[in-house]
mmCIF file of C-alpha atoms in Angstrom:
data_model
loop_
_atom_site.group_PDB
_atom_site.id
_atom_site.type_symbol
_atom_site.label_atom_id
_atom_site.label_comp_id
_atom_site.label_asym_id
_atom_site.label_seq_id
_atom_site.Cartn_x
_atom_site.Cartn_y
_atom_site.Cartn_z
ATOM 1 C CA MET O 20 51.137 -10.442 62.580
ATOM 2 C CA ASN O 21 54.414 -11.932 61.401
ATOM 3 C CA VAL O 22 57.272 -9.503 60.881
ATOM 4 C CA MET O 23 59.609 -10.764 58.150
ATOM 5 C CA ALA O 24 62.833 -9.240 56.865
ATOM 6 C CA ASN O 25 62.891 -8.390 53.166
ATOM 7 C CA LYS O 26 65.318 -7.138 50.517
ATOM 8 C CA GLY O 27 68.108 -6.307 52.924
ATOM 9 C CA ASN O 28 65.891 -4.782 55.596
ATOM 10 C CA SER O 29 66.036 -6.479 58.977
ATOM 11 C CA ALA O 30 62.922 -7.686 60.790
ATOM 12 C CA ALA O 31 63.276 -4.815 63.248
ATOM 13 C CA GLN O 32 63.453 -2.248 60.426
ATOM 14 C CA VAL O 33 60.375 -3.744 58.747
ATOM 15 C CA ALA O 34 58.527 -3.649 62.081
ATOM 16 C CA ILE O 35 59.356 0.029 62.623
ATOM 17 C CA ALA O 36 58.162 0.810 59.099
ATOM 18 C CA THR O 37 54.909 -1.057 59.783
ATOM 19 C CA VAL O 38 54.272 1.033 62.890
ATOM 20 C CA LYS O 39 55.022 4.274 61.046
ATOM 21 C CA ARG O 40 52.699 3.374 58.153
ATOM 22 C CA ALA O 41 49.749 2.559 60.404
ATOM 23 C CA PRO O 42 46.678 4.718 59.691
ATOM 24 C CA GLY O 43 45.546 7.455 62.051
ATOM 25 C CA SER O 44 47.461 9.923 64.157
ATOM 26 C CA LYS O 45 48.759 7.014 66.242
ATOM 27 C CA PRO O 46 48.794 3.276 65.476
ATOM 28 C CA SER O 47 46.430 0.980 67.389
ATOM 29 C CA TRP O 48 47.710 -0.310 70.681
ATOM 30 C CA ILE O 49 47.300 -3.936 69.572
ATOM 31 C CA LEU O 50 49.453 -3.330 66.480
ATOM 32 C CA VAL O 51 52.160 -1.666 68.554
ATOM 33 C CA ALA O 52 52.078 -4.382 71.219
ATOM 34 C CA LYS O 53 52.220 -7.264 68.728
ATOM 35 C CA THR O 54 54.994 -5.626 66.718
ATOM 36 C CA ALA O 55 57.114 -4.792 69.766
ATOM 37 C CA GLU O 56 56.593 -8.137 71.502
ATOM 38 C CA GLU O 57 57.216 -10.322 68.452
ATOM 39 C CA ILE O 58 60.611 -8.729 67.835
ATOM 40 C CA ARG O 59 61.471 -8.727 71.547
ATOM 41 C CA ARG O 60 60.619 -12.417 72.015
ATOM 42 C CA SER O 61 62.420 -13.540 68.880
ATOM 43 C CA GLY O 62 65.574 -11.573 69.634
ATOM 44 C CA LYS O 63 65.418 -9.980 66.177
ATOM 45 C CA TRP O 64 66.027 -6.533 67.653
ATOM 46 C CA SER O 65 69.711 -7.379 67.193
ATOM 47 C CA PRO O 66 71.900 -6.189 65.465
ATOM 48 C CA ASP O 67 69.969 -2.942 64.883
ATOM 49 C CA TYR O 68 69.591 -2.318 68.612
ATOM 50 C CA SER O 69 71.862 -3.103 71.534
ATOM 51 C CA SER O 70 69.138 -4.359 73.885
ATOM 52 C CA PRO O 71 65.372 -5.027 74.146
ATOM 53 C CA THR O 72 65.040 -1.751 76.041
ATOM 54 C CA GLU O 73 66.616 0.197 73.184
ATOM 55 C CA TRP O 74 64.261 -1.633 70.812
ATOM 56 C CA LEU O 75 61.235 -0.510 72.850
ATOM 57 C CA GLU O 76 62.571 3.040 72.815
ATOM 58 C CA ALA O 77 62.670 2.872 69.004
ATOM 59 C CA VAL O 78 59.084 1.619 68.883
ATOM 60 C CA ALA O 79 58.083 4.435 71.227
ATOM 61 C CA GLU O 80 59.655 7.023 68.945
ATOM 62 C CA ALA O 81 57.999 5.523 65.855
ATOM 63 C CA SER O 82 54.554 5.193 67.445
ATOM 64 C CA GLY O 83 54.328 8.323 69.552
ATOM 65 C CA TYR O 84 53.694 6.364 72.760
ATOM 66 C CA THR O 85 56.005 6.214 75.775
ATOM 67 C CA VAL O 86 58.039 3.110 76.627
ATOM 68 C CA ASN O 87 56.035 2.606 79.822
ATOM 69 C CA THR O 88 52.781 2.778 77.857
ATOM 70 C CA ILE O 89 54.080 0.208 75.378
ATOM 71 C CA ARG O 90 54.970 -2.107 78.272
ATOM 72 C CA ARG O 91 51.366 -1.789 79.443
ATOM 73 C CA PHE O 92 50.226 -2.593 75.903
ATOM 74 C CA ILE O 93 52.349 -5.747 75.936
ATOM 75 C CA ALA O 94 51.033 -6.834 79.357
ATOM 76 C CA SER O 95 47.456 -6.493 78.075
ATOM 77 C CA LEU O 96 48.326 -8.297 74.844
ATOM 78 C CA ASN O 97 49.832 -11.205 76.793
ATOM 79 C CA PHE O 98 46.673 -11.347 78.899
ATOM 80 C CA LEU O 99 44.502 -11.567 75.779
ATOM 81 C CA GLU O 100 46.740 -14.208 74.232
ATOM 82 C CA GLY O 101 46.246 -16.322 77.346
ATOM 83 C CA ARG O 102 42.485 -16.579 76.775
ATOM 84 C CA ASP O 103 40.760 -19.532 75.068
ATOM 85 C CA GLU O 104 40.985 -20.041 71.307
ATOM 86 C CA LYS O 105 37.474 -18.712 70.612
ATOM 87 C CA THR O 106 38.181 -15.452 72.434
ATOM 88 C CA ARG O 107 41.599 -15.047 70.793
ATOM 89 C CA LYS O 108 39.990 -15.421 67.367
ATOM 90 C CA LEU O 109 37.408 -12.752 68.167
ATOM 91 C CA VAL O 110 40.096 -10.403 69.464
ATOM 92 C CA PHE O 111 42.752 -10.836 66.800
ATOM 93 C CA ASP O 112 40.703 -11.578 63.669
ATOM 94 C CA PRO O 113 40.779 -8.305 61.665
ATOM 95 C CA LEU O 114 37.186 -8.937 60.506
ATOM 96 C CA SER O 115 35.852 -9.319 64.042
ATOM 97 C CA GLY O 116 36.379 -5.726 65.085
ATOM 98 C CA GLY O 117 38.731 -6.806 67.864
ATOM 99 C CA GLY O 118 41.140 -4.056 66.898
ATOM 100 C CA SER O 119 38.650 -1.530 68.293
ATOM 101 C CA LEU O 120 39.103 -2.821 71.852
ATOM 102 C CA THR O 121 40.343 -0.021 74.072
ATOM 103 C CA MET O 122 43.405 -0.388 76.222
ATOM 104 C CA ALA O 123 41.612 0.987 79.301
ATOM 105 C CA SER O 124 38.906 -1.678 79.024
ATOM 106 C CA ILE O 125 41.370 -4.545 78.666
ATOM 107 C CA GLU O 126 43.338 -3.325 81.677
ATOM 108 C CA LEU O 127 40.128 -3.266 83.723
ATOM 109 C CA ILE O 128 39.229 -6.784 82.599
ATOM 110 C CA LYS O 129 42.778 -7.919 83.401
ATOM 111 C CA ARG O 130 42.378 -6.579 86.952
ATOM 112 C CA MET O 131 39.011 -8.333 87.214
ATOM 113 C CA HIS O 132 40.693 -11.582 86.180
ATOM 114 C CA ASP O 133 42.991 -11.372 89.218
ATOM 115 C CA ILE O 134 39.892 -11.283 91.454
ATOM 116 C CA SER O 135 37.436 -13.494 89.556
ATOM 117 C CA PRO O 136 38.624 -15.207 86.350
ATOM 118 C CA ALA O 137 35.078 -16.420 85.578
ATOM 119 C CA GLU O 138 33.561 -12.925 85.739
ATOM 120 C CA ALA O 139 36.461 -11.436 83.757
ATOM 121 C CA ASN O 140 36.008 -14.026 81.011
ATOM 122 C CA ARG O 141 32.291 -13.263 80.827
ATOM 123 C CA VAL O 142 32.935 -9.529 80.576
ATOM 124 C CA LEU O 143 35.624 -9.988 77.934
ATOM 125 C CA ASP O 144 33.345 -12.200 75.854
ATOM 126 C CA GLU O 145 30.522 -9.645 76.001
ATOM 127 C CA TYR O 146 32.904 -6.757 75.256
ATOM 128 C CA VAL O 147 34.463 -8.430 72.224
ATOM 129 C CA LYS O 148 30.955 -9.095 70.891
ATOM 130 C CA ASP O 149 30.197 -5.376 71.297
ATOM 131 C CA GLU O 150 27.609 -6.054 73.991
ATOM 132 C CA LEU O 151 29.245 -3.837 76.621
ATOM 133 C CA THR O 152 30.411 -0.238 76.658
ATOM 134 C CA VAL O 153 33.545 0.944 78.458
ATOM 135 C CA ARG O 154 31.332 2.575 81.099
ATOM 136 C CA GLU O 155 29.506 -0.708 81.697
ATOM 137 C CA ILE O 156 32.821 -2.535 82.096
ATOM 138 C CA ARG O 157 33.849 0.028 84.717
ATOM 139 C CA ASP O 158 30.523 -0.547 86.510
ATOM 140 C CA ARG O 159 31.066 -4.316 86.477
ATOM 141 C CA TYR O 160 34.605 -3.811 87.788
ATOM 142 C CA ASP O 161 33.385 -1.529 90.598
ATOM 143 C CA ALA O 162 30.694 -4.062 91.516
ATOM 144 C CA LEU O 163 33.287 -6.829 91.665
ATOM 145 C CA ILE O 164 35.576 -4.716 93.839
ATOM 146 C CA ASN O 165 32.704 -3.918 96.203
ATOM 147 C CA TYR O 166 31.913 -7.633 96.410
ATOM 148 C CA ALA O 167 35.542 -8.653 96.913
ATOM 149 C CA GLN O 168 36.491 -5.926 99.383
ATOM 150 C CA PRO O 169 34.739 -7.383 102.451
ATOM 151 C CA LYS O 170 36.339 -10.748 101.710
ATOM 152 C CA ALA O 171 39.751 -9.161 101.270
ATOM 153 C CA MET O 172 39.383 -7.252 104.505
ATOM 154 C CA MET O 173 38.420 -10.494 106.261
ATOM 155 C CA ILE O 174 41.580 -12.075 104.869
ATOM 156 C CA VAL O 175 43.717 -9.123 105.865
ATOM 157 C CA GLY O 176 42.136 -8.663 109.273
ATOM 158 C CA ASN O 177 41.861 -12.262 110.438
ATOM 159 C CA PRO O 178 43.520 -14.634 107.972
ATOM 160 C CA PRO O 179 44.222 -18.329 108.452
ATOM 161 C CA TYR O 180 47.866 -17.602 107.729
ATOM 162 C CA SER O 181 51.088 -17.416 109.617
ATOM 163 C CA SER O 182 52.906 -14.465 110.881
ATOM 164 C CA THR O 183 54.808 -13.022 107.967
ATOM 165 C CA GLU O 184 58.528 -13.124 108.453
ATOM 166 C CA ARG O 185 60.939 -10.754 106.742
ATOM 167 C CA LEU O 186 64.512 -11.651 105.857
ATOM 168 C CA PRO O 187 66.450 -11.715 108.110
ATOM 169 C CA THR O 188 64.487 -12.027 111.349
ATOM 170 C CA PRO O 189 65.818 -9.502 113.868
ATOM 171 C CA ASP O 190 65.192 -11.671 116.915
ATOM 172 C CA ALA O 191 66.478 -14.946 115.456
ATOM 173 C CA GLY O 192 69.187 -16.921 117.218
ATOM 174 C CA LYS O 193 72.492 -17.828 115.535
ATOM 175 C CA LEU O 194 70.940 -20.747 113.660
ATOM 176 C CA GLY O 195 68.000 -18.612 112.586
ATOM 177 C CA LEU O 196 70.257 -15.787 111.410
ATOM 178 C CA ARG O 197 72.425 -18.235 109.474
ATOM 179 C CA ARG O 198 69.365 -19.645 107.745
ATOM 180 C CA ALA O 199 67.979 -16.161 107.078
ATOM 181 C CA HIS O 200 71.314 -15.134 105.545
ATOM 182 C CA GLN O 201 71.278 -18.225 103.317
ATOM 183 C CA ASP O 202 67.660 -17.569 102.300
ATOM 184 C CA LYS O 203 68.510 -14.009 101.316
ATOM 185 C CA LYS O 204 71.500 -15.230 99.314
ATOM 186 C CA VAL O 205 69.286 -17.679 97.401
ATOM 187 C CA LEU O 206 66.633 -14.993 96.927
ATOM 188 C CA THR O 207 69.233 -12.655 95.417
ATOM 189 C CA GLU O 208 70.407 -15.401 93.055
ATOM 190 C CA ILE O 209 66.813 -15.951 91.908
ATOM 191 C CA ILE O 210 66.298 -12.233 91.309
ATOM 192 C CA ARG O 211 69.507 -11.975 89.300
ATOM 193 C CA SER O 212 68.578 -14.984 87.163
ATOM 194 C CA ARG O 213 65.112 -13.556 86.392
ATOM 195 C CA ILE O 214 65.833 -9.824 86.435
ATOM 196 C CA ALA O 215 65.163 -9.355 82.700
ATOM 197 C CA ASP O 216 61.613 -10.680 83.205
ATOM 198 C CA LEU O 217 60.967 -9.018 86.549
ATOM 199 C CA SER O 218 62.197 -5.554 85.560
ATOM 200 C CA GLU O 219 61.763 -5.812 81.778
ATOM 201 C CA ALA O 220 65.070 -4.022 81.367
ATOM 202 C CA ASP O 221 68.688 -4.842 80.608
ATOM 203 C CA GLY O 222 71.882 -4.108 82.481
ATOM 204 C CA MET O 223 70.268 -4.093 85.920
ATOM 205 C CA LYS O 224 72.514 -4.452 88.970
ATOM 206 C CA VAL O 225 70.997 -6.376 91.889
ATOM 207 C CA PHE O 226 72.079 -5.681 95.479
ATOM 208 C CA SER O 227 71.093 -6.985 98.901
ATOM 209 C CA ASP O 228 72.320 -5.447 102.178
ATOM 210 C CA ARG O 229 74.096 -2.747 100.174
ATOM 211 C CA TYR O 230 71.799 0.254 100.597
ATOM 212 C CA GLU O 231 69.851 1.777 103.450
ATOM 213 C CA PHE O 232 66.740 3.896 103.049
ATOM 214 C CA ASP O 233 65.145 6.275 105.519
ATOM 215 C CA PHE O 234 61.613 4.866 105.422
ATOM 216 C CA VAL O 235 61.709 1.368 103.891
ATOM 217 C CA SER O 236 63.791 -1.814 104.131
ATOM 218 C CA PRO O 237 63.562 -3.954 100.967
ATOM 219 C CA ASP O 238 65.400 -7.270 100.955
ATOM 220 C CA ALA O 239 67.013 -6.396 97.626
ATOM 221 C CA VAL O 240 67.021 -3.674 94.990
ATOM 222 C CA ALA O 241 67.754 -3.627 91.259
ATOM 223 C CA VAL O 242 69.338 -0.468 89.911
ATOM 224 C CA ALA O 243 69.253 0.738 86.303
ATOM 225 C CA GLN O 244 72.176 3.074 85.798
ATOM 226 C CA ARG O 245 72.515 5.525 82.917
ATOM 227 C CA GLU O 246 75.949 7.136 82.670
ATOM 228 C CA PHE O 247 76.417 8.955 85.995
ATOM 229 C CA SER O 248 72.776 8.902 87.020
ATOM 230 C CA ILE O 249 70.060 6.359 87.822
ATOM 231 C CA SER O 250 67.162 5.623 85.481
ATOM 232 C CA PHE O 251 65.090 3.720 88.020
ATOM 233 C CA VAL O 252 65.160 1.414 91.045
ATOM 234 C CA ASP O 253 63.025 -1.692 91.599
ATOM 235 C CA GLY O 254 62.489 -3.131 95.065
ATOM 236 C CA PHE O 255 62.103 -6.749 96.224
ATOM 237 C CA GLU O 256 60.740 -8.129 99.447
ATOM 238 C CA MET O 257 60.230 -11.666 100.702
ATOM 239 C CA LYS O 258 57.721 -12.843 103.241
ATOM 240 C CA LYS O 259 57.605 -16.346 104.698
ATOM 241 C CA LEU O 260 54.276 -17.630 105.920
ATOM 242 C CA GLY O 261 54.050 -20.128 108.764
ATOM 243 C CA GLU O 262 51.069 -21.730 110.508
ATOM 244 C CA LYS O 263 49.795 -19.084 112.915
ATOM 245 C CA THR O 264 49.540 -15.330 112.922
ATOM 246 C CA PRO O 265 49.076 -12.792 115.677
ATOM 247 C CA PRO O 266 45.827 -10.800 115.290
ATOM 248 C CA GLY O 267 46.213 -7.966 112.789
ATOM 249 C CA PHE O 268 49.689 -8.984 111.657
ATOM 250 C CA PHE O 269 48.689 -9.774 108.072
ATOM 251 C CA LYS O 270 46.811 -6.480 107.873
ATOM 252 C CA LYS O 271 49.953 -4.684 108.989
ATOM 253 C CA ALA O 272 52.030 -6.541 106.392
ATOM 254 C CA ILE O 273 49.726 -5.425 103.565
ATOM 255 C CA ALA O 274 50.012 -1.819 104.720
ATOM 256 C CA GLU O 275 53.815 -2.086 104.777
ATOM 257 C CA ILE O 276 53.939 -3.532 101.247
ATOM 258 C CA VAL O 277 51.699 -0.843 99.786
ATOM 259 C CA PHE O 278 53.714 1.900 101.513
ATOM 260 C CA SER O 279 57.110 0.456 100.531
ATOM 261 C CA ALA O 280 56.033 0.143 96.903
ATOM 262 C CA THR O 281 55.684 3.923 96.551
ATOM 263 C CA PHE O 282 59.486 4.333 96.713
ATOM 264 C CA PHE O 283 60.267 2.109 93.726
ATOM 265 C CA ARG O 284 59.335 1.943 90.060
ATOM 266 C CA ARG O 285 58.255 -1.652 90.611
ATOM 267 C CA TYR O 286 57.985 -3.548 93.869
ATOM 268 C CA TRP O 287 58.014 -7.354 93.875
ATOM 269 C CA LEU O 288 56.706 -9.394 96.778
ATOM 270 C CA PHE O 289 58.174 -12.896 96.855
ATOM 271 C CA LEU O 290 55.980 -15.117 98.965
ATOM 272 C CA GLU O 291 56.998 -18.432 100.492
ATOM 273 C CA GLY O 292 53.523 -19.868 101.008
ATOM 274 C CA THR O 293 50.615 -21.468 99.186
ATOM 275 C CA GLU O 294 48.616 -20.653 96.052
ATOM 276 C CA ALA O 295 45.785 -19.565 98.356
ATOM 277 C CA ASP O 296 48.151 -17.128 100.093
ATOM 278 C CA ALA O 297 49.155 -15.618 96.750
ATOM 279 C CA ARG O 298 45.528 -15.288 95.629
ATOM 280 C CA ALA O 299 44.574 -13.618 98.892
ATOM 281 C CA LEU O 300 47.395 -11.104 98.658
ATOM 282 C CA THR O 301 46.632 -10.428 95.004
ATOM 283 C CA SER O 302 42.977 -9.834 95.833
ATOM 284 C CA ALA O 303 43.871 -7.375 98.598
ATOM 285 C CA LEU O 304 46.309 -5.499 96.332
ATOM 286 C CA ASN O 305 43.660 -5.265 93.623
ATOM 287 C CA VAL O 306 41.187 -3.788 96.083
ATOM 288 C CA LEU O 307 43.814 -1.238 97.121
ATOM 289 C CA GLU O 308 44.755 -0.626 93.449
ATOM 290 C CA ALA O 309 48.448 -1.106 94.230
ATOM 291 C CA THR O 310 49.299 -1.407 90.540
ATOM 292 C CA SER O 311 53.083 -1.134 90.944
ATOM 293 C CA VAL O 312 53.277 -4.292 93.105
ATOM 294 C CA GLY O 313 54.002 -7.734 91.685
ATOM 295 C CA VAL O 314 53.396 -11.003 93.540
ATOM 296 C CA ALA O 315 55.259 -14.262 93.007
ATOM 297 C CA LEU O 316 55.410 -17.534 94.916
ATOM 298 C CA VAL O 317 59.009 -18.510 95.581
ATOM 299 C CA ASP O 318 60.490 -21.971 96.045
ATOM 300 C CA LEU O 319 63.887 -21.378 97.657
ATOM 301 C CA GLU O 320 64.836 -25.042 97.606
ATOM 302 C CA HIS O 321 64.475 -25.355 93.820
ATOM 303 C CA LYS O 322 65.286 -21.684 93.120
ATOM 304 C CA GLN O 323 62.044 -21.100 91.221
ATOM 305 C CA ILE O 324 59.293 -18.507 91.200
ATOM 306 C CA ARG O 325 55.714 -18.541 89.924
ATOM 307 C CA ILE O 326 54.353 -15.100 89.047
ATOM 308 C CA HIS O 327 50.778 -14.414 90.177
ATOM 309 C CA ARG O 328 50.554 -10.679 89.574
ATOM 310 C CA GLU O 329 52.698 -8.352 87.481
ATOM 311 C CA PRO O 330 53.195 -4.632 88.093
ATOM 312 C CA SER O 331 51.192 -2.654 85.543
ATOM 313 C CA ALA O 332 51.751 1.016 86.352
ATOM 314 C CA LEU O 333 53.955 3.430 88.274
ATOM 315 C CA PRO O 334 53.384 3.862 92.022
ATOM 316 C CA GLN O 335 50.828 6.301 93.406
ATOM 317 C CA PRO O 336 51.928 8.379 95.202
ATOM 318 C CA ASP O 337 55.303 8.279 93.479
ATOM 319 C CA ARG O 338 58.238 8.583 95.912
ATOM 320 C CA HIS O 339 60.661 6.910 93.513
ATOM 321 C CA ALA O 340 62.978 9.939 93.477
ATOM 322 C CA LEU O 341 63.775 9.413 97.169
ATOM 323 C CA ALA O 342 65.099 5.894 96.535
ATOM 324 C CA LYS O 343 67.187 7.080 93.590
ATOM 325 C CA SER O 344 68.636 9.915 95.656
ATOM 326 C CA ALA O 345 69.499 7.565 98.529
ATOM 327 C CA ILE O 346 71.375 5.208 96.214
ATOM 328 C CA LEU O 347 73.249 8.026 94.491
ATOM 329 C CA ALA O 348 74.314 9.369 97.892
ATOM 330 C CA GLN O 349 75.713 5.958 98.899
ATOM 331 C CA GLY O 350 77.349 5.253 95.526
ATOM 332 C CA ILE O 351 77.000 2.514 92.906
ATOM 333 C CA PRO O 352 79.833 -0.041 92.732
ATOM 334 C CA ALA O 353 81.469 -0.284 89.306
#
């Protein structure tokens, strides 16, 4: 799909009209995702809308879906666009029937890809060719989870990793505290530079060491403020992996991450470690279905991150209101 402006109508206006004219009670999720993402990436939401978020709100109103649902659509679309050329043609060619792919199935296959890319690619290929039902995809997903779970528990229970170290380390000496403070400063700079991608929202304010919470201690938070209230809060945590780990420490860290994530709309884990570390954590989070947690490898020296897993849904259970209330009680700097 290529949204073009015509006869005085902007590209954004044409896109909204396309969504509204789509057949059926609601337009297909692929149409909505492609329309919303093309305008968002190109920046053609301006001047009709003040921000990408306002643009998504307009698409939501035109399509009948919620903004959060449309973000899930876009995440699934981006996953499909990352497949090989043959698969992309089957998915996006109008004559192939790819438009009949259900969102629930693609999300399942996307989760499978985090655990076993080879199996996910096989399932996607069979599904696009109409050789699998949604129920059969769920069965394949459950089988993969059952296969991966013992391995994930081995990783969590007795991994070849270091002790995970939060920022700052409470028992560090003066040199350690100084380094921890510098690491947190760099981490905050990275979050601020990438906040539009990490939170998929505009106007976010990022804070570290500004707020205290009763049950969790994120290294940083990003706050979306709307007038005199708070729309949502995202949390960020960094863990540094060394060479050795006390027994059970990694297992404890996973439990802490999953618990902490329930207090925030999205919860990002920044990991200073290896690709293997990131894959292991991603696998464990998939087994636990911690869909609100994102994982990224961080390079503090070069101020870069590499995203391994993106949040795809709201936390369950959802304790987000407690974080918003805590921030409101402590005040938001102008």
